[in-house]
Tab-separated table of C-alpha atoms in Angstrom:
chain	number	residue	atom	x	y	z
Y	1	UNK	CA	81.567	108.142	98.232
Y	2	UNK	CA	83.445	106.723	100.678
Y	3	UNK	CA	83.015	103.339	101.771
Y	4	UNK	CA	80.587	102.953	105.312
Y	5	UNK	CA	83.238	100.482	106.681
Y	6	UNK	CA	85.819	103.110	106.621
Y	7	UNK	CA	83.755	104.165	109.492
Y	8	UNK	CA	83.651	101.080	111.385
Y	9	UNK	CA	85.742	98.581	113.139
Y	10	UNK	CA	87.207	97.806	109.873
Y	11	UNK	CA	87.741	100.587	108.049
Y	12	UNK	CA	88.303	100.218	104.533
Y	13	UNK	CA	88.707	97.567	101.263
Y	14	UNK	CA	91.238	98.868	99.045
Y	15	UNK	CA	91.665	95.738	96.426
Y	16	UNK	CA	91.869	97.705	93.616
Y	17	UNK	CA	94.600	100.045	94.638
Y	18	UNK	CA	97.261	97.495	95.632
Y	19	UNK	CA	99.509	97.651	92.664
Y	20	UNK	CA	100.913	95.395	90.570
Y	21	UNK	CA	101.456	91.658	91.473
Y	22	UNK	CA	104.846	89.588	91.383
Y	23	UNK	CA	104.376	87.916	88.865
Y	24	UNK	CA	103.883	90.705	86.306
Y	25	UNK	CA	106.763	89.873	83.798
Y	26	UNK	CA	107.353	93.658	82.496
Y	27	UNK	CA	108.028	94.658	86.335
Y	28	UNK	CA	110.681	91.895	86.281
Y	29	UNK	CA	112.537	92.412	83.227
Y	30	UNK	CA	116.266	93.073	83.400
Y	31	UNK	CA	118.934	94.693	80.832
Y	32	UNK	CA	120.308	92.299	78.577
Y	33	UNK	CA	121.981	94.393	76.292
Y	34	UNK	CA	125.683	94.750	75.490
Y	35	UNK	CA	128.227	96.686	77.651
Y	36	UNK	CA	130.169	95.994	81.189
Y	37	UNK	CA	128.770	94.197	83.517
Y	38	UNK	CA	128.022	95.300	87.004
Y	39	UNK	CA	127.256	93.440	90.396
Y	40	UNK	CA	125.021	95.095	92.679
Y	41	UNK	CA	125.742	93.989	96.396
Y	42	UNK	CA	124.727	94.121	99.926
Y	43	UNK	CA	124.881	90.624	99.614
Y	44	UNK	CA	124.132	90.094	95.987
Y	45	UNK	CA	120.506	92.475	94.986
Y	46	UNK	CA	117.880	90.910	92.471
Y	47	UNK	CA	114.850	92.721	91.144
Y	48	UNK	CA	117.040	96.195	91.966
Y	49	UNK	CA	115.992	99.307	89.756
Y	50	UNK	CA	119.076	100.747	88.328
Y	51	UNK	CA	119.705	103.944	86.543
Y	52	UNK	CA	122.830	106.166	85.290
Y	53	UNK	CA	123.345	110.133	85.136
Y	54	UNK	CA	125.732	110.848	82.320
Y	55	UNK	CA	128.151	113.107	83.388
Y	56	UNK	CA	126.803	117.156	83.483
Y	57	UNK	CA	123.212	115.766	83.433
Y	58	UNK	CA	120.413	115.454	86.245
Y	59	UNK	CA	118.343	112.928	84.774
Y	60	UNK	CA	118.055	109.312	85.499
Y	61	UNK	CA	118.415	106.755	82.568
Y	62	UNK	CA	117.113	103.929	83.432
Y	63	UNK	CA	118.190	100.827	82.415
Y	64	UNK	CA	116.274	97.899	84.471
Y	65	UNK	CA	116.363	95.567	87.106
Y	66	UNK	CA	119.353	93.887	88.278
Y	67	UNK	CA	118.579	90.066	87.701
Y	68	UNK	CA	118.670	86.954	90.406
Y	69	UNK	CA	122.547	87.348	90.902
Y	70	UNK	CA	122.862	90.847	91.168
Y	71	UNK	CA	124.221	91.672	87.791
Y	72	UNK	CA	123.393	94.595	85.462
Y	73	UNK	CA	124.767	95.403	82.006
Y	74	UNK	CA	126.018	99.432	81.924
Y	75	UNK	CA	125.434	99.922	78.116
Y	76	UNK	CA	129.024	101.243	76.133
Y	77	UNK	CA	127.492	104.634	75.336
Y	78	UNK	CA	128.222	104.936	79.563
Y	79	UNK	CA	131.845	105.606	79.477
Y	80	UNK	CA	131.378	108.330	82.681
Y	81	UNK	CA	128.760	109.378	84.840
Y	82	UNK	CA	126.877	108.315	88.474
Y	83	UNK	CA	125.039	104.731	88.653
Y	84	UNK	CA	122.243	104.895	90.803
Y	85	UNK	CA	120.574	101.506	92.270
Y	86	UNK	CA	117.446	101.869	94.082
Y	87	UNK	CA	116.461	98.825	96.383
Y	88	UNK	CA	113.160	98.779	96.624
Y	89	UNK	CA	111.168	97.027	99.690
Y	90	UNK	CA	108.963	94.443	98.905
Y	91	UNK	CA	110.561	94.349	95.515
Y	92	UNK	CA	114.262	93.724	95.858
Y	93	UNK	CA	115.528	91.014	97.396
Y	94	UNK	CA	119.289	90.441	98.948
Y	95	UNK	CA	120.690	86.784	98.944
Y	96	UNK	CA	121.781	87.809	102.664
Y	97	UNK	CA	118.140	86.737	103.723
Y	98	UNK	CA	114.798	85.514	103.304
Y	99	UNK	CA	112.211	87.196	100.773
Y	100	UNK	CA	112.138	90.877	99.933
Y	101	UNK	CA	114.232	93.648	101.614
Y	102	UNK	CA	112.007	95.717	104.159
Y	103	UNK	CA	113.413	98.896	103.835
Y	104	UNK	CA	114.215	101.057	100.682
Y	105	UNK	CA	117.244	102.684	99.662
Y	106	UNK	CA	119.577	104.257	97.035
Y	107	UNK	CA	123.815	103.316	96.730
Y	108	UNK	CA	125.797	104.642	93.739
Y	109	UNK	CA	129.573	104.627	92.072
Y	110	UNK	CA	130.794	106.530	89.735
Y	111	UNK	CA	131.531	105.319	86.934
Y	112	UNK	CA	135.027	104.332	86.284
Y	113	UNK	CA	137.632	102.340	83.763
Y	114	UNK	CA	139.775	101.956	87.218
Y	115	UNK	CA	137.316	100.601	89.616
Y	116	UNK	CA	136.095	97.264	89.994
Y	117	UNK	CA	132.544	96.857	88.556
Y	118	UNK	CA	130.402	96.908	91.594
Y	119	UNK	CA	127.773	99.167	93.213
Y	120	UNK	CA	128.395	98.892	97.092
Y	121	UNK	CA	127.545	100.399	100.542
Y	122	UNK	CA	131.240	101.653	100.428
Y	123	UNK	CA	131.090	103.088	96.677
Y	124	UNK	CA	127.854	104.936	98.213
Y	125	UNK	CA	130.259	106.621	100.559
Y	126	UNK	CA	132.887	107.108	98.033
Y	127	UNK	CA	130.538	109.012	95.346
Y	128	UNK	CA	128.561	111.148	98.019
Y	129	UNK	CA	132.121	112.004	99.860
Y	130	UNK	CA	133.729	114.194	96.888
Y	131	UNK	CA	136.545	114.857	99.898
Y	132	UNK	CA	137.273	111.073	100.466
Y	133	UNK	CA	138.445	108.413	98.252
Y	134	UNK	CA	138.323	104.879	98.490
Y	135	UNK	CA	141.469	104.705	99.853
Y	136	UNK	CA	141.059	107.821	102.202
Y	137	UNK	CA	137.519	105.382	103.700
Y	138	UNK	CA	139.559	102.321	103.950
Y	139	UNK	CA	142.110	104.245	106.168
Y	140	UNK	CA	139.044	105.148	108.336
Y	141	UNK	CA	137.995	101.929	108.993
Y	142	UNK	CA	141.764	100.506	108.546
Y	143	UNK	CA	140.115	97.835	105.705
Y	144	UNK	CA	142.142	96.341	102.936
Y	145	UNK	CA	140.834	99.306	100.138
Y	146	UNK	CA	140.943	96.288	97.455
Y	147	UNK	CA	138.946	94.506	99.754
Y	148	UNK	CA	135.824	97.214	100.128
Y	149	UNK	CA	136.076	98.012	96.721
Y	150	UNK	CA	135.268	94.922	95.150
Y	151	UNK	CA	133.412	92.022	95.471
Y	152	UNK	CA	133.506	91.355	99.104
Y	153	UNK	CA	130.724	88.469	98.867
Y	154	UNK	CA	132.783	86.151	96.905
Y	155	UNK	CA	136.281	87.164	98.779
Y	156	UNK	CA	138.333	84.698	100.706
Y	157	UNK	CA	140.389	87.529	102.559
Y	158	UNK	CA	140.248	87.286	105.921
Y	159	UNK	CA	138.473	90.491	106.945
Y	160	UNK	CA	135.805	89.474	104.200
Y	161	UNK	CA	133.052	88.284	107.016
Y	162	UNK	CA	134.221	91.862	109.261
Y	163	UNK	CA	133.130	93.831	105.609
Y	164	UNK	CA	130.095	91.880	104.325
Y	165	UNK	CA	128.514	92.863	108.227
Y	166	UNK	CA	129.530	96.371	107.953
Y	167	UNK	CA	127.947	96.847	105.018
Y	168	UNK	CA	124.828	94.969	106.095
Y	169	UNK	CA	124.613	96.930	108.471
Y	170	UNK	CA	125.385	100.261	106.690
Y	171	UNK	CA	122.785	99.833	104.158
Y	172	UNK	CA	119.966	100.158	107.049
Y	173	UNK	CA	121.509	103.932	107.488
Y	174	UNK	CA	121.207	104.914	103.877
Y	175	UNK	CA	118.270	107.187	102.570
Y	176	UNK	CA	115.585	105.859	99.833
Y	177	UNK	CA	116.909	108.741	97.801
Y	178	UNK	CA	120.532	109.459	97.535
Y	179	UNK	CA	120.528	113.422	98.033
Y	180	UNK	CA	118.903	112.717	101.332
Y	181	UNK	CA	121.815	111.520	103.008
Y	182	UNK	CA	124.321	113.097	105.451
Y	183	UNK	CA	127.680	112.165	104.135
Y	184	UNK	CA	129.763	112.808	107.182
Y	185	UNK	CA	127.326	111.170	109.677
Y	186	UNK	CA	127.134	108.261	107.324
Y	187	UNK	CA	130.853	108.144	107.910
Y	188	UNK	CA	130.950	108.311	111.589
Y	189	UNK	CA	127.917	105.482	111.637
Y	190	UNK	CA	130.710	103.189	109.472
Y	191	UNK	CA	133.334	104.174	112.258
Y	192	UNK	CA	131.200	103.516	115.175
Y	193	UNK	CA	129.503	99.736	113.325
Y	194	UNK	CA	133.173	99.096	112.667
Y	195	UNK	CA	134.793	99.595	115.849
Y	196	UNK	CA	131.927	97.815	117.934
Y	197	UNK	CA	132.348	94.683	115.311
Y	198	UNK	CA	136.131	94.608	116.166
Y	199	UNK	CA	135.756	94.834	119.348
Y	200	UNK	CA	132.199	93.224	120.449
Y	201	UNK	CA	131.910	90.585	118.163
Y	202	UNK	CA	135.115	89.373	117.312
Y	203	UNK	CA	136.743	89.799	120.465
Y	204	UNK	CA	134.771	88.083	121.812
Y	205	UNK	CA	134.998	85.234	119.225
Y	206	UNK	CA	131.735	85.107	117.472
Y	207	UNK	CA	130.968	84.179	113.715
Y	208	UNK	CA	130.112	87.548	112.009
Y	209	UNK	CA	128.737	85.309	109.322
Y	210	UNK	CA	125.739	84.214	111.702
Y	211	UNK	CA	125.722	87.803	113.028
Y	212	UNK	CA	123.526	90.970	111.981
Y	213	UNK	CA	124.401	94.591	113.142
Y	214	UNK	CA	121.022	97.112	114.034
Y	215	UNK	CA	120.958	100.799	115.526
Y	216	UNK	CA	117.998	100.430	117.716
Y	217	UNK	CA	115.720	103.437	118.828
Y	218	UNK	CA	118.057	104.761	121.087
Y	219	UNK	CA	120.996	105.097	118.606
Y	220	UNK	CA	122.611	102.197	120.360
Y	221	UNK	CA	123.989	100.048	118.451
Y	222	UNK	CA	123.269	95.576	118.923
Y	223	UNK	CA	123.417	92.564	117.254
Y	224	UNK	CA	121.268	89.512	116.455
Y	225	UNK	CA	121.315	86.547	114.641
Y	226	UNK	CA	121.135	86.985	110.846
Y	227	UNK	CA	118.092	84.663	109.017
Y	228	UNK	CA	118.848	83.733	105.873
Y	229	UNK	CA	116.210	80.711	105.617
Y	230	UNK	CA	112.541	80.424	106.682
Y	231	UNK	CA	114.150	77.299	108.798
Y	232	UNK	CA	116.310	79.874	110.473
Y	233	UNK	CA	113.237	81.743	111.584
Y	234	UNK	CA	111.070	78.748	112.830
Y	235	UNK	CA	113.346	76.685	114.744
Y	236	UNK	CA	114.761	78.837	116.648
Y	237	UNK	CA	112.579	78.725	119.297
Y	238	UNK	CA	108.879	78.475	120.221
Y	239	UNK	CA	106.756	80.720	117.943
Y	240	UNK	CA	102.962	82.491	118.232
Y	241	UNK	CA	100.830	81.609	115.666
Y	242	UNK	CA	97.419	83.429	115.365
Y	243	UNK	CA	95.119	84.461	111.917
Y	244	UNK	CA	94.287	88.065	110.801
Y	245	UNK	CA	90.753	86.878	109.628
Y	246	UNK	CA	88.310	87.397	112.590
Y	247	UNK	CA	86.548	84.571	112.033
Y	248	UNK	CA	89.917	81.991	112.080
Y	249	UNK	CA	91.161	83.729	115.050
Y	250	UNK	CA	87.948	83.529	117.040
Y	251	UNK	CA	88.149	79.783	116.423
Y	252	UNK	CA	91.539	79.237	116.712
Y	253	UNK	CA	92.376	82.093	119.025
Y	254	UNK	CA	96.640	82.438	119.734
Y	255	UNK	CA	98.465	78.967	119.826
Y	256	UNK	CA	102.568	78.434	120.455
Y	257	UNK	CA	104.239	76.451	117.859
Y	258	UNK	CA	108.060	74.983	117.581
Y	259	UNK	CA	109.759	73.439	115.059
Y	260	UNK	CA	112.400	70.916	115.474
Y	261	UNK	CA	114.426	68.633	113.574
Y	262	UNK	CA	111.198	68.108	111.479
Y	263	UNK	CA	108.379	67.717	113.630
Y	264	UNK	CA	106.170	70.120	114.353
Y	265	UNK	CA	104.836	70.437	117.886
Y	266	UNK	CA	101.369	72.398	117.967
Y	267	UNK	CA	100.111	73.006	121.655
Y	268	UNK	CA	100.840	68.994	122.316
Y	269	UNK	CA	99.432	68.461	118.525
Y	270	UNK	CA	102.228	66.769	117.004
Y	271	UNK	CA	102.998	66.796	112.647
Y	272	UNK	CA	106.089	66.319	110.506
Y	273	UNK	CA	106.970	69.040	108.471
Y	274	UNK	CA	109.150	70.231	105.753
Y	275	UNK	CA	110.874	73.266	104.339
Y	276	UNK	CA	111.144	74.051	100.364
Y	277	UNK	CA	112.100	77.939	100.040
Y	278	UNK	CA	109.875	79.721	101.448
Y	279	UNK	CA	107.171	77.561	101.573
Y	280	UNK	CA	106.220	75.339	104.844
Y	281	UNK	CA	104.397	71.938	104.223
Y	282	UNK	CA	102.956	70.286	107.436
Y	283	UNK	CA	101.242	66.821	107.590
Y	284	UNK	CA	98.796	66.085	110.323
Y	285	UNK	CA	98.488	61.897	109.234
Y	286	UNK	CA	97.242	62.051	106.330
Y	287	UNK	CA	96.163	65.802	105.984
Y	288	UNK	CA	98.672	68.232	104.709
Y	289	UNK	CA	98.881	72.119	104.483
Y	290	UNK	CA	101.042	74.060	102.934
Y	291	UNK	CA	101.879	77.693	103.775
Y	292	UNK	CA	103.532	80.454	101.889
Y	293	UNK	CA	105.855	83.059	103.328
Y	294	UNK	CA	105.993	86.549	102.260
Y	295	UNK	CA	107.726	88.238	105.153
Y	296	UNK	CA	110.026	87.042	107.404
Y	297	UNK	CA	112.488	89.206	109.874
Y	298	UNK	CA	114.188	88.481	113.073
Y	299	UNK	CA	111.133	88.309	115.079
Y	300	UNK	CA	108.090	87.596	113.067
Y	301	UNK	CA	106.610	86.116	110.060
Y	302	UNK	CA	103.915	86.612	107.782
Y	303	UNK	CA	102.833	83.498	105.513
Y	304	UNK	CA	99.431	82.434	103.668
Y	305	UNK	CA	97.739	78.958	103.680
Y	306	UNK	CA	97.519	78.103	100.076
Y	307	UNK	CA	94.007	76.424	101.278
Y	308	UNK	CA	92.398	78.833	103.679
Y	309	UNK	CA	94.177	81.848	102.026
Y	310	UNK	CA	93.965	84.002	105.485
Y	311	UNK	CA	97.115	85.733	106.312
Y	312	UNK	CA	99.049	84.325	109.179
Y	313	UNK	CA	101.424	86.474	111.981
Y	314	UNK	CA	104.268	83.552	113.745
Y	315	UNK	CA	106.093	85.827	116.370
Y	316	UNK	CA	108.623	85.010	118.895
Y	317	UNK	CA	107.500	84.299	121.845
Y	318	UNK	CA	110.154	86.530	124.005
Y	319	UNK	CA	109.219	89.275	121.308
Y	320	UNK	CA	108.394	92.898	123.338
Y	321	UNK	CA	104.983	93.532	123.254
Y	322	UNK	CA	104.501	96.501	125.403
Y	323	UNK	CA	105.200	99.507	122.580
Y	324	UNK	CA	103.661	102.897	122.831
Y	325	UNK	CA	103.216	105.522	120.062
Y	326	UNK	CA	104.352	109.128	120.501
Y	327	UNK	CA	102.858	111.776	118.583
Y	328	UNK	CA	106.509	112.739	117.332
Y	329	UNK	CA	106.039	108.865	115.720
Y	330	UNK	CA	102.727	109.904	113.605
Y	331	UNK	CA	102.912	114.065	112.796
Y	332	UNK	CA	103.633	114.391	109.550
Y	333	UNK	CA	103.596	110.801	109.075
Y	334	UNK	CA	101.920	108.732	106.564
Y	335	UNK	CA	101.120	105.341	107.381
Y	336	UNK	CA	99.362	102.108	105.686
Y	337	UNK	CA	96.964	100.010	107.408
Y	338	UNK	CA	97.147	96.353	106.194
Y	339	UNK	CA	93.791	94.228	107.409
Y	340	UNK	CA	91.696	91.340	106.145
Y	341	UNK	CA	87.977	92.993	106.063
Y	342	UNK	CA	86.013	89.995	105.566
Y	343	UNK	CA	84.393	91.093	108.705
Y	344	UNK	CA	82.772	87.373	109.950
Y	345	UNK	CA	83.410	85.232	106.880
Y	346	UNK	CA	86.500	82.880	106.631
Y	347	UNK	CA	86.976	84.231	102.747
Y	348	UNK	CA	89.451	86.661	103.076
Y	349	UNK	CA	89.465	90.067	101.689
Y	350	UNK	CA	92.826	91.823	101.511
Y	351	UNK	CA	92.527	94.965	102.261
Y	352	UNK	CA	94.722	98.472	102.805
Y	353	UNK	CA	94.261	102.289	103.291
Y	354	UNK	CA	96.268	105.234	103.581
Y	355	UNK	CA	96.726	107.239	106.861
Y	356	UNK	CA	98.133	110.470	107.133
Y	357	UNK	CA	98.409	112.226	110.168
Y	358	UNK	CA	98.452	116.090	110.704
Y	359	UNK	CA	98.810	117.993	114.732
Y	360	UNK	CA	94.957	117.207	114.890
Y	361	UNK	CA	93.757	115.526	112.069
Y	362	UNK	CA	94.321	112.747	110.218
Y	363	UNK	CA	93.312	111.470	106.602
Y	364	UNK	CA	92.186	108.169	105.260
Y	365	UNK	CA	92.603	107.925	101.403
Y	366	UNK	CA	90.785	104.903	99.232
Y	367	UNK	CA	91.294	105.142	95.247
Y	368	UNK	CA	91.632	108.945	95.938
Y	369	UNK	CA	89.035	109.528	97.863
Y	370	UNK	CA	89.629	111.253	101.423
Y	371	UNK	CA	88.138	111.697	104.720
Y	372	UNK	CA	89.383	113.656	107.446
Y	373	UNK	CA	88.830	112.671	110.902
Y	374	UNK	CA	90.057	113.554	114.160
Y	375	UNK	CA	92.368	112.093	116.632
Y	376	UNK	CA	94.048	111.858	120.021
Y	377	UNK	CA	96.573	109.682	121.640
Y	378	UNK	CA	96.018	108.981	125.099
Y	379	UNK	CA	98.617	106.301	126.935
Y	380	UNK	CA	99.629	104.931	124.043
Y	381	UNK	CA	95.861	104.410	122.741
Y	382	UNK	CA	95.555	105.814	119.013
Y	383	UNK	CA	91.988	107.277	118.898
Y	384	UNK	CA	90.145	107.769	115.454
Y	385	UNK	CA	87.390	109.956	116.112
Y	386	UNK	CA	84.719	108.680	114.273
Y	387	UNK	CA	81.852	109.697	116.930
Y	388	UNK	CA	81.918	113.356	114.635
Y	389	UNK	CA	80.333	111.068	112.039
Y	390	UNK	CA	77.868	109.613	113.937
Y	391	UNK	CA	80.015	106.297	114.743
Y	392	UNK	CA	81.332	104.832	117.885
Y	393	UNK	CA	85.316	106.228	118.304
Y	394	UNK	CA	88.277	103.551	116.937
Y	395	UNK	CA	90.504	103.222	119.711
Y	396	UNK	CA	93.673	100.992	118.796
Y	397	UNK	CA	96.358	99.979	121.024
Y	398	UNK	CA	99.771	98.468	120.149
Y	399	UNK	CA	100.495	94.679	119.976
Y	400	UNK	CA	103.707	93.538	118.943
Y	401	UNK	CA	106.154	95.301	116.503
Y	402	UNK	CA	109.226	94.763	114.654
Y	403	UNK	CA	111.529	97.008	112.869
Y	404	UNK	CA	109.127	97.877	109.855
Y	405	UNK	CA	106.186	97.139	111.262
Y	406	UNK	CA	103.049	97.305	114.003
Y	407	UNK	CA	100.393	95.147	114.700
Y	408	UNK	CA	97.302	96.758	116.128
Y	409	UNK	CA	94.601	95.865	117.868
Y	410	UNK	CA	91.216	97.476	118.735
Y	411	UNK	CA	90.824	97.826	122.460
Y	412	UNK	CA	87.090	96.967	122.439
Y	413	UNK	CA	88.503	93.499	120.288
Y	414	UNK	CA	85.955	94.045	117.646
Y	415	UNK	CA	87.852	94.930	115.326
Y	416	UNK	CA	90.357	93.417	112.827
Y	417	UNK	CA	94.072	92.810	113.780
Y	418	UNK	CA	95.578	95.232	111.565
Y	419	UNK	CA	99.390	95.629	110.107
Y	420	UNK	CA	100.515	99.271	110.163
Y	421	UNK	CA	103.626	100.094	107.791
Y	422	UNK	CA	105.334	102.907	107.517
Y	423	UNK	CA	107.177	101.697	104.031
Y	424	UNK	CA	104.398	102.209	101.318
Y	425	UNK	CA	106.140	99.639	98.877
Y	426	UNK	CA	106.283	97.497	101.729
Y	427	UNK	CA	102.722	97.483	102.177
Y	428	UNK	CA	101.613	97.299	98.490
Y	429	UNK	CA	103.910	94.008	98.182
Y	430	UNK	CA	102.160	92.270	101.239
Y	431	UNK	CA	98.885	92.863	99.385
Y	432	UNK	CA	99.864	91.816	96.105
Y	433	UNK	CA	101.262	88.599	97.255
Y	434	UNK	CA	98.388	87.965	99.680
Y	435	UNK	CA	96.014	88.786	96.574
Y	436	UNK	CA	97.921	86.395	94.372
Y	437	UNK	CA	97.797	83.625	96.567
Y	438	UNK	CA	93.868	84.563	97.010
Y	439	UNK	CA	93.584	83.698	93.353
């Protein structure tokens, strides 16, 4: 039977459905056996799946994870054939930036004696473009072909910064499954990130190392400053710090923060603090707390206390926080709803459930259980109808957002804040970490 606080204000516990944790050693083993080695590279990929189809064939062999420097051994029995990487979120992470990747997806090369030994955003294009070679897509984008077909990361050429940035920026256009992409609009994408690098960015003299590329909503594309360190993220600016456990945030409610040159300046609370990773260590006299990121993007943060153990949302302070659902964003959709349930205890209990969303329906799963409820959206407010089951309706609104995902809020504010993601590997990492730390 379902669970009764899938029916109220906070819905669900799913602890036992979270997947595996990090620290699982089979999930992290890599190939070590003999053969060519190959780099895997946005900027360099660890903890990659990667897999081969020989040549005539349509399955998948796979062969392991790429390890902490992006490297992969192709065994010698693959003399031809398609590699296939799969970055997975909340699994993979690029050396480009700070923790895991937050959005899946697939690149390939074919397999080749005359090729460098790489697996790239541009060998993606060459393999799923049987009309183009590498030297036909180097021509498009009039890059040095030796340039995009190797190594790019460790390159002193001078267009090296202009190609790491396109591909950073082209990886966020490919699919989480190969077949899925459009070739020739993956092309024009490359033409159109290309030509507004040349002539937005380094016209106008700016370091495309510092620099990331994004296609917002709209299609248009913008830049931003690329993190690639938690201090990146923190002292940039002033910050909003606030719980996801109830009972913290009804004590500690939503206080700014900044970080600067190593003091910490907390509402006129001053502390020194330092930065190891991605962990945070702040001391308060003699008191000090340590906190552990597992999510960090251009505008927000999520991190754990390794004493309190509550999971922790730092935003930026300019961040937009007026966003509004359509129902063309949820139709069809599956989401997962990321919450501490521990209701009005300060012992956190990680907790997740599945939402799917039909034209009027929608279903929550726990540990394969369902229930199917109805719903509305009504300026911008996501109603679960609950009131057919005898409960008072769940009416969320939209709090802040970044690229992967939402924070909700109930509108009555009885509820918990609650994470919405749309990536499900995403959402299972956040809980594993946030369960490992609760251990």
């Amino acid at each position: 039977m379902i669970k009764k606080t899938l029916l109220s204000l906070s819905i669900v516990s799913l602890l036992s459905a979270c997947g595996g944790s990090s620290s699982d050693d089979s999930a992290n083993k890599v190939n070590k056996s003999s053969g060519t080695e190959y780099r895997v590279i946005d900027g360099y990929l660890a903890n990659a799946d990667v897999c081969v189809i020989k040549t005539d064939e349509s399955d998948c062999n796979e062969l392991g994870k790429t390890d902490s420097n992006g490297l992969i051994v192709i065994p010698e029995s693959y003399t031809a054939g398609q590699i296939v990487v799969s970055a997975i979120a909340g699994q993979t992470s690029d050396n480009d930036g700070v923790g895991f990747i937050a959005q899946s997806y697939q690149m390939v090369a074919d397999i080749s004696v005359d090729t460098p030994n790489v697996i790239t955003p541009y060998t993606t294009l060459d393999a799923l473009d049987t009309d183009k070679t590498m030297a036909d897509i180097a021509n498009d984008l009039g890059l040095d072909k030796e340039l995009i077909s190797g190594d790019y990361v460790a390159s002193a050429a001078a267009e090296q910064a202009q190609v790491h940035l396109l591909a950073r920026a082209l990886v966020t256009q490919l699919s989480k499954q190969k077949e899925d992409n459009d070739t020739s609009e993956l092309i024009k994408q490359a033409t159109k990130i290309n030509d507004y690098i040349k002539f937005d960015l380094i016209n106008e003299g700016m370091d495309l190392d510092l620099n990331n590329i994004f296609i917002d909503k709209e299609g248009e594309i913008k830049h931003r400053r690329l993190i690639t360190s938690l201090s990146d993220f923190l002292e940039e600016g002033e910050l909003t710090q606030f719980s996801l456990n109830s009972s913290y945030f009804n004590d500690e409610g939503v206080r700014a923060v900044t970080f600067s040159n190593g003091e910490a300046d907390l509402e006129g609370n001053i502390a020194t603090y330092t930065i190891t990773g991605n962990q945070l260590t702040t001391s308060f006299g003699s008191e000090q707390e340590t906190d552990q990121f597992i999510y960090v993007s251009n505008d927000l943060s999520l991190s754990v206390p390794l004493a309190d153990k509550d999971l922790t949302v730092m935003h930026k302070s300019e961040i937009d926080e007026t966003k509004f659902w359509t129902e063309d964003d949820l139709i069809g959709e599956t989401f997962y709803f990321v919450f501490d349930d521990s209701a009005d205890s300060k012992v956190p209990d990680p907790s997740m459930v599945t939402v799917s969303f039909s034209e009027s329906t929608l279903t929550m799963t726990e540990e394969g259980q369902e229930i199917t409820l109805g719903w509305s959206l009504q300026g911008g407010e996501l109603t679960f109808k609950l009131s057919a089951l005898g409960e008072n309706d769940l009416v969320y609104s939209q709090y802040l957002s970044d690229n992967n995902m939402v924070l909700v809020k109930s509108v009555d504010g009885q509820g918990p804040l609650t994470l919405v993601l749309k990536d499900e590997n995403l959402a299972r990492n956040i809980i594993s970490e946030w369960l490992l730390l609760n251990k």
